[in-house]
Amino acid sequence: MNLEIVTIGDELLIGQVVDTNSAWMGRKLNEAGFEVSRINSIRDTEEEILNILSEASDRADVVLLTGGLGPTKDDITKETLCKYFNTELVFNQEVFENVKSLIKRYVSNINKLNRSQAMVPANCTVISNPVGTAPIMWFEHEGTVFVSMPGVPSEMKYAMEFNIIPKLVEKFNIGSIVHKTVLVQGIPEAVLAEMLEDFEGGIASHISLAYLPAPGQIRLRFTGRGESKADLEAEITTLVEQLKPIIGNNILALEDVSITKIIAELFLNKELTLSSAESCTGGNIAHMITSLPGSSAYFKGSVVAYHNQVKQHILGVSDDDLANYGAVSQPVVEQMARGARKALDSDYAVATSGIAGPDGGTEEKPVGTVWISVSGPDRTISEKFQFGTIRERNIIRASEMALVMLKKMIENK
Amino acid sequence: MNLEIVTIGDELLIGQVVDTNSAWMGRKLNEAGFEVSRINSIRDTEEEILNILSEASDRADVVLLTGGLGPTKDDITKETLCKYFNTELVFNQEVFENVKSLIKRYVSNINKLNRSQAMVPANCTVISNPVGTAPIMWFEHEGTVFVSMPGVPSEMKYAMEFNIIPKLVEKFNIGSIVHKTVLVQGIPEAVLAEMLEDFEGGIASHISLAYLPAPGQIRLRFTGRGESKADLEAEITTLVEQLKPIIGNNILALEDVSITKIIAELFLNKELTLSSAESCTGGNIAHMITSLPGSSAYFKGSVVAYHNQVKQHILGVSDDDLANYGAVSQPVVEQMARGARKALDSDYAVATSGIAGPDGGTEEKPVGTVWISVSGPDRTISEKFQFGTIRERNIIRASEMALVMLKKMIENK
């Protein structure tokens, strides 16, 4: 069966908003055994919406639409759905009660725009939306299922997870799909591909292998399709076992997990505490760690020491070393890591000092030069990296590498 | 004229990677006067690629493809382009020299996968790619321009900015498009829409107005199309002037700019310095500020005080107040802000303390309760907010609101 996603809104096409909904939907649908065959982003016009409804229903069994359901004038999706299905908008009491109950928390009276949100095409089944005011509508028309959802991520996610995916699973009887990702770190893509050439030759045709590069990492993703989920899982597990001796300790994890999640589990299991001292990463390490719920159990905090004074006064970095070696140097980054352990009273600390760019580079220390240190109860280590020229990427790579070094220190202990 | 984007890769459809390329391309193409009429994300199969090439060229004058050009087996775009154009791959010396010069920085010998990167369809014009090894290919076929680019954002961006957009501008003689965005803060969408009903009725039909909601903000975007760019700009400027008295001081900015950028300009112009003390935002404020190049000129650093000890020892928060009022309280957040100003020696400091969720809420202080304080040379202010239940969103809203409060304090000084 084929399933297509249609995201509606001019803001997507002029690039004011990045379409993150589709990726989330793709992931959740896949977990449930559905494959998205195409994602279409279109403008907010009647003509474009009518065209895509007709095209997508020719190709697909299910068409999931997001966007274009707000209370304001630029949202014309509902009217266009009526035209396509040759029906009209009718007032829906259930939707209206929902709008009223949600809106009364914020404003005292229901305005007429809110009332218009309760109008839905006569041929739809309304799916409840407890987290937002827009109606969610399920249509079945000439053998195709159409679902129209709001573009607000929290509303779309709730509807997909609790209503739409369960309804799709009930309606369609589909085969199994199994994904497995191996995270590899520190090997360029072309080199890895050559290392795996023989291995890849031996993979059965119903299992595919894809290389997904990210800053400093490559995700190797196996995808197997077939009848039995258990058989697919067993086959892929065997392949992963074959992969281990080839890649060795450049395997970071046997799942598609962030390094932040790996660190969280390590620290929680071992009941350790962590802090950071960040210069070039500017708080990004702390932000990554604290983005996960429950991080307060092991993360003490961070000193973002952007200015040298902060390195001296709070982290206790030596004035002489700053003067003699500069902030981007081995002695300074090690003192930052030790200083964070002490000032923030943690078992381990990571520290970064580098030139994120685009300015500030010298011949000796070009943009992308980053010193990273990890300090623990027994020892302090440090390493110099030469990343690229793009600030955003350098910040990400330095943050992730600091956590990779931290993981290795704890595991080798 | 119509222009479509096609992004290729299974990783997009199973949601392992978010397609950020399309939004960037849409933005840059719009600035140059081109409108993207559709974005298509498709799987990495010959059938899907052949279908989209044929469909998109029926609808569009220009088809921009990204992805599927890496050296590994899952990338089949080049072979499929040959099939579609009924031609064959030929070795291109220029591309090979580029691959060699880039690869030699990392690995000593050119492997055969790298050599295969130098093969291109015989009918293409090669566009140079100084930042990556994949070839960039320009085709003209039966009245349609096709451009195939790598999916790696840095390579795509370089090619678009320096080669592809200039070539498109040269080839097509297009009308003008003008966008103007007004950032509004603190008014719900439906309420704002009602406030603007009469205003919207008076807008000429060649100018459209869209509402783009983001956490805590709404971007109002005017889009005008016509012959003369100067006339469109003048018309939209007049509309914005009419908008000002209606929305008043809920207008945050008269451009589509981040609050971080607004703060950067304020602090640079006034030669002030800033620091932060972050509990629930966990380093995100520092990360937002230091994501901008040049931030070291005004940002001293941050103390991410996740643990209460850090609030006490580094920021000097009173033990009694922590015990009596709790960490999420007015006295504590104000002491954090004052403490950061002192410990980090800055003119201004912002501080946050709240319950980001999903756990940790109580009846008195539910998830989403956040205290924010701003401290300056003359005074310290604070305010309590009740955000929602989603951790990620609460961190963003609290970070942005802290900077909005900071902006207001400095401007009202």
mmCIF file with all atom_site columns, N, CA and C in Angstrom, chain B residues 283-316:
data_model
loop_
_atom_site.group_PDB
_atom_site.id
_atom_site.type_symbol
_atom_site.label_atom_id
_atom_site.label_alt_id
_atom_site.label_comp_id
_atom_site.label_asym_id
_atom_site.label_entity_id
_atom_site.label_seq_id
_atom_site.pdbx_PDB_ins_code
_atom_site.Cartn_x
_atom_site.Cartn_y
_atom_site.Cartn_z
_atom_site.occupancy
_atom_site.B_iso_or_equiv
_atom_site.pdbx_formal_charge
_atom_site.auth_seq_id
_atom_site.auth_comp_id
_atom_site.auth_asym_id
_atom_site.auth_atom_id
_atom_site.pdbx_PDB_model_num
ATOM 1   N N  . GLY B 1 283 ? 21.070 26.336 29.790 1.00 0.00 ? 283 GLY B N  1
ATOM 2   C CA . GLY B 1 283 ? 22.143 26.690 28.859 1.00 0.00 ? 283 GLY B CA 1
ATOM 3   C C  . GLY B 1 283 ? 21.620 27.122 27.497 1.00 0.00 ? 283 GLY B C  1
ATOM 4   N N  . ASN B 1 284 ? 20.308 27.045 27.301 1.00 0.00 ? 284 ASN B N  1
ATOM 5   C CA . ASN B 1 284 ? 19.775 27.376 25.980 1.00 0.00 ? 284 ASN B CA 1
ATOM 6   C C  . ASN B 1 284 ? 19.899 28.858 25.654 1.00 0.00 ? 284 ASN B C  1
ATOM 7   N N  . ILE B 1 285 ? 19.794 29.709 26.667 1.00 0.00 ? 285 ILE B N  1
ATOM 8   C CA . ILE B 1 285 ? 19.954 31.151 26.404 1.00 0.00 ? 285 ILE B CA 1
ATOM 9   C C  . ILE B 1 285 ? 21.388 31.414 25.933 1.00 0.00 ? 285 ILE B C  1
ATOM 10  N N  . ALA B 1 286 ? 22.363 30.852 26.667 1.00 0.00 ? 286 ALA B N  1
ATOM 11  C CA . ALA B 1 286 ? 23.764 31.014 26.256 1.00 0.00 ? 286 ALA B CA 1
ATOM 12  C C  . ALA B 1 286 ? 23.978 30.434 24.856 1.00 0.00 ? 286 ALA B C  1
ATOM 13  N N  . HIS B 1 287 ? 23.387 29.286 24.587 1.00 0.00 ? 287 HIS B N  1
ATOM 14  C CA . HIS B 1 287 ? 23.538 28.655 23.274 1.00 0.00 ? 287 HIS B CA 1
ATOM 15  C C  . HIS B 1 287 ? 22.955 29.524 22.173 1.00 0.00 ? 287 HIS B C  1
ATOM 16  N N  . MET B 1 288 ? 21.774 30.099 22.411 1.00 0.00 ? 288 MET B N  1
ATOM 17  C CA . MET B 1 288 ? 21.156 30.974 21.402 1.00 0.00 ? 288 MET B CA 1
ATOM 18  C C  . MET B 1 288 ? 22.064 32.184 21.122 1.00 0.00 ? 288 MET B C  1
ATOM 19  N N  . ILE B 1 289 ? 22.551 32.782 22.203 1.00 0.00 ? 289 ILE B N  1
ATOM 20  C CA . ILE B 1 289 ? 23.374 33.993 22.036 1.00 0.00 ? 289 ILE B CA 1
ATOM 21  C C  . ILE B 1 289 ? 24.691 33.665 21.334 1.00 0.00 ? 289 ILE B C  1
ATOM 22  N N  . THR B 1 290 ? 25.336 32.577 21.748 1.00 0.00 ? 290 THR B N  1
ATOM 23  C CA . THR B 1 290 ? 26.652 32.273 21.179 1.00 0.00 ? 290 THR B CA 1
ATOM 24  C C  . THR B 1 290 ? 26.566 31.591 19.815 1.00 0.00 ? 290 THR B C  1
ATOM 25  N N  . SER B 1 291 ? 25.357 31.289 19.356 1.00 0.00 ? 291 SER B N  1
ATOM 26  C CA . SER B 1 291 ? 25.223 30.767 17.988 1.00 0.00 ? 291 SER B CA 1
ATOM 27  C C  . SER B 1 291 ? 25.530 31.859 16.960 1.00 0.00 ? 291 SER B C  1
ATOM 28  N N  . LEU B 1 292 ? 25.397 33.107 17.382 1.00 0.00 ? 292 LEU B N  1
ATOM 29  C CA . LEU B 1 292 ? 25.701 34.208 16.460 1.00 0.00 ? 292 LEU B CA 1
ATOM 30  C C  . LEU B 1 292 ? 27.186 34.547 16.509 1.00 0.00 ? 292 LEU B C  1
ATOM 31  N N  . PRO B 1 293 ? 27.821 34.659 15.351 1.00 0.00 ? 293 PRO B N  1
ATOM 32  C CA . PRO B 1 293 ? 29.222 35.069 15.315 1.00 0.00 ? 293 PRO B CA 1
ATOM 33  C C  . PRO B 1 293 ? 29.381 36.449 15.962 1.00 0.00 ? 293 PRO B C  1
ATOM 34  N N  . GLY B 1 294 ? 30.481 36.673 16.625 1.00 0.00 ? 294 GLY B N  1
ATOM 35  C CA . GLY B 1 294 ? 30.747 37.994 17.214 1.00 0.00 ? 294 GLY B CA 1
ATOM 36  C C  . GLY B 1 294 ? 30.161 38.172 18.590 1.00 0.00 ? 294 GLY B C  1
ATOM 37  N N  . SER B 1 295 ? 29.483 37.140 19.136 1.00 0.00 ? 295 SER B N  1
ATOM 38  C CA . SER B 1 295 ? 28.829 37.298 20.433 1.00 0.00 ? 295 SER B CA 1
ATOM 39  C C  . SER B 1 295 ? 29.814 37.493 21.575 1.00 0.00 ? 295 SER B C  1
ATOM 40  N N  . SER B 1 296 ? 31.076 37.083 21.346 1.00 0.00 ? 296 SER B N  1
ATOM 41  C CA . SER B 1 296 ? 32.046 37.244 22.434 1.00 0.00 ? 296 SER B CA 1
ATOM 42  C C  . SER B 1 296 ? 32.291 38.723 22.761 1.00 0.00 ? 296 SER B C  1
ATOM 43  N N  . ALA B 1 297 ? 31.900 39.625 21.866 1.00 0.00 ? 297 ALA B N  1
ATOM 44  C CA . ALA B 1 297 ? 32.083 41.058 22.137 1.00 0.00 ? 297 ALA B CA 1
ATOM 45  C C  . ALA B 1 297 ? 31.183 41.574 23.254 1.00 0.00 ? 297 ALA B C  1
ATOM 46  N N  . TYR B 1 298 ? 30.043 40.920 23.496 1.00 0.00 ? 298 TYR B N  1
ATOM 47  C CA . TYR B 1 298 ? 29.150 41.428 24.550 1.00 0.00 ? 298 TYR B CA 1
ATOM 48  C C  . TYR B 1 298 ? 28.721 40.359 25.560 1.00 0.00 ? 298 TYR B C  1
ATOM 49  N N  . PHE B 1 299 ? 28.932 39.099 25.243 1.00 0.00 ? 299 PHE B N  1
ATOM 50  C CA . PHE B 1 299 ? 28.467 38.047 26.146 1.00 0.00 ? 299 PHE B CA 1
ATOM 51  C C  . PHE B 1 299 ? 29.614 37.532 27.003 1.00 0.00 ? 299 PHE B C  1
ATOM 52  N N  . LYS B 1 300 ? 29.497 37.704 28.333 1.00 0.00 ? 300 LYS B N  1
ATOM 53  C CA . LYS B 1 300 ? 30.558 37.270 29.221 1.00 0.00 ? 300 LYS B CA 1
ATOM 54  C C  . LYS B 1 300 ? 30.504 35.764 29.471 1.00 0.00 ? 300 LYS B C  1
ATOM 55  N N  . GLY B 1 301 ? 29.287 35.232 29.561 1.00 0.00 ? 301 GLY B N  1
ATOM 56  C CA . GLY B 1 301 ? 29.149 33.813 29.836 1.00 0.00 ? 301 GLY B CA 1
ATOM 57  C C  . GLY B 1 301 ? 27.886 33.538 30.610 1.00 0.00 ? 301 GLY B C  1
ATOM 58  N N  . SER B 1 302 ? 27.773 32.312 31.074 1.00 0.00 ? 302 SER B N  1
ATOM 59  C CA . SER B 1 302 ? 26.554 31.901 31.763 1.00 0.00 ? 302 SER B CA 1
ATOM 60  C C  . SER B 1 302 ? 26.894 30.928 32.871 1.00 0.00 ? 302 SER B C  1
ATOM 61  N N  . VAL B 1 303 ? 26.093 30.971 33.916 1.00 0.00 ? 303 VAL B N  1
ATOM 62  C CA . VAL B 1 303 ? 26.183 29.910 34.911 1.00 0.00 ? 303 VAL B CA 1
ATOM 63  C C  . VAL B 1 303 ? 24.903 29.093 34.794 1.00 0.00 ? 303 VAL B C  1
ATOM 64  N N  . VAL B 1 304 ? 25.054 27.851 34.302 1.00 0.00 ? 304 VAL B N  1
ATOM 65  C CA . VAL B 1 304 ? 23.901 26.963 34.243 1.00 0.00 ? 304 VAL B CA 1
ATOM 66  C C  . VAL B 1 304 ? 23.802 26.312 35.607 1.00 0.00 ? 304 VAL B C  1
ATOM 67  N N  . ALA B 1 305 ? 22.877 26.828 36.415 1.00 0.00 ? 305 ALA B N  1
ATOM 68  C CA . ALA B 1 305 ? 22.793 26.413 37.810 1.00 0.00 ? 305 ALA B CA 1
ATOM 69  C C  . ALA B 1 305 ? 21.676 25.400 37.954 1.00 0.00 ? 305 ALA B C  1
ATOM 70  N N  . TYR B 1 306 ? 21.956 24.171 37.488 1.00 0.00 ? 306 TYR B N  1
ATOM 71  C CA . TYR B 1 306 ? 20.911 23.162 37.516 1.00 0.00 ? 306 TYR B CA 1
ATOM 72  C C  . TYR B 1 306 ? 20.690 22.662 38.942 1.00 0.00 ? 306 TYR B C  1
ATOM 73  N N  . HIS B 1 307 ? 21.777 22.485 39.650 1.00 0.00 ? 307 HIS B N  1
ATOM 74  C CA . HIS B 1 307 ? 21.700 22.008 41.027 1.00 0.00 ? 307 HIS B CA 1
ATOM 75  C C  . HIS B 1 307 ? 21.665 23.214 41.971 1.00 0.00 ? 307 HIS B C  1
ATOM 76  N N  . ASN B 1 308 ? 20.921 23.093 43.067 1.00 0.00 ? 308 ASN B N  1
ATOM 77  C CA . ASN B 1 308 ? 20.819 24.222 44.003 1.00 0.00 ? 308 ASN B CA 1
ATOM 78  C C  . ASN B 1 308 ? 22.167 24.657 44.576 1.00 0.00 ? 308 ASN B C  1
ATOM 79  N N  . GLN B 1 309 ? 23.063 23.703 44.800 1.00 0.00 ? 309 GLN B N  1
ATOM 80  C CA . GLN B 1 309 ? 24.435 24.036 45.261 1.00 0.00 ? 309 GLN B CA 1
ATOM 81  C C  . GLN B 1 309 ? 25.078 25.099 44.380 1.00 0.00 ? 309 GLN B C  1
ATOM 82  N N  . VAL B 1 310 ? 24.877 24.955 43.065 1.00 0.00 ? 310 VAL B N  1
ATOM 83  C CA . VAL B 1 310 ? 25.498 25.904 42.129 1.00 0.00 ? 310 VAL B CA 1
ATOM 84  C C  . VAL B 1 310 ? 24.866 27.284 42.286 1.00 0.00 ? 310 VAL B C  1
ATOM 85  N N  . LYS B 1 311 ? 23.554 27.286 42.518 1.00 0.00 ? 311 LYS B N  1
ATOM 86  C CA . LYS B 1 311 ? 22.876 28.568 42.768 1.00 0.00 ? 311 LYS B CA 1
ATOM 87  C C  . LYS B 1 311 ? 23.483 29.244 44.004 1.00 0.00 ? 311 LYS B C  1
ATOM 88  N N  . GLN B 1 312 ? 23.739 28.436 45.038 1.00 0.00 ? 312 GLN B N  1
ATOM 89  C CA . GLN B 1 312 ? 24.280 28.985 46.285 1.00 0.00 ? 312 GLN B CA 1
ATOM 90  C C  . GLN B 1 312 ? 25.742 29.410 46.135 1.00 0.00 ? 312 GLN B C  1
ATOM 91  N N  . HIS B 1 313 ? 26.568 28.468 45.665 1.00 0.00 ? 313 HIS B N  1
ATOM 92  C CA . HIS B 1 313 ? 28.017 28.698 45.732 1.00 0.00 ? 313 HIS B CA 1
ATOM 93  C C  . HIS B 1 313 ? 28.501 29.697 44.697 1.00 0.00 ? 313 HIS B C  1
ATOM 94  N N  . ILE B 1 314 ? 27.997 29.608 43.472 1.00 0.00 ? 314 ILE B N  1
ATOM 95  C CA . ILE B 1 314 ? 28.539 30.504 42.442 1.00 0.00 ? 314 ILE B CA 1
ATOM 96  C C  . ILE B 1 314 ? 27.710 31.774 42.312 1.00 0.00 ? 314 ILE B C  1
ATOM 97  N N  . LEU B 1 315 ? 26.385 31.642 42.455 1.00 0.00 ? 315 LEU B N  1
ATOM 98  C CA . LEU B 1 315 ? 25.543 32.829 42.251 1.00 0.00 ? 315 LEU B CA 1
ATOM 99  C C  . LEU B 1 315 ? 25.184 33.522 43.566 1.00 0.00 ? 315 LEU B C  1
ATOM 100 N N  . GLY B 1 316 ? 25.495 32.900 44.693 1.00 0.00 ? 316 GLY B N  1
ATOM 101 C CA . GLY B 1 316 ? 25.248 33.544 45.984 1.00 0.00 ? 316 GLY B CA 1
ATOM 102 C C  . GLY B 1 316 ? 23.786 33.612 46.389 1.00 0.00 ? 316 GLY B C  1
#
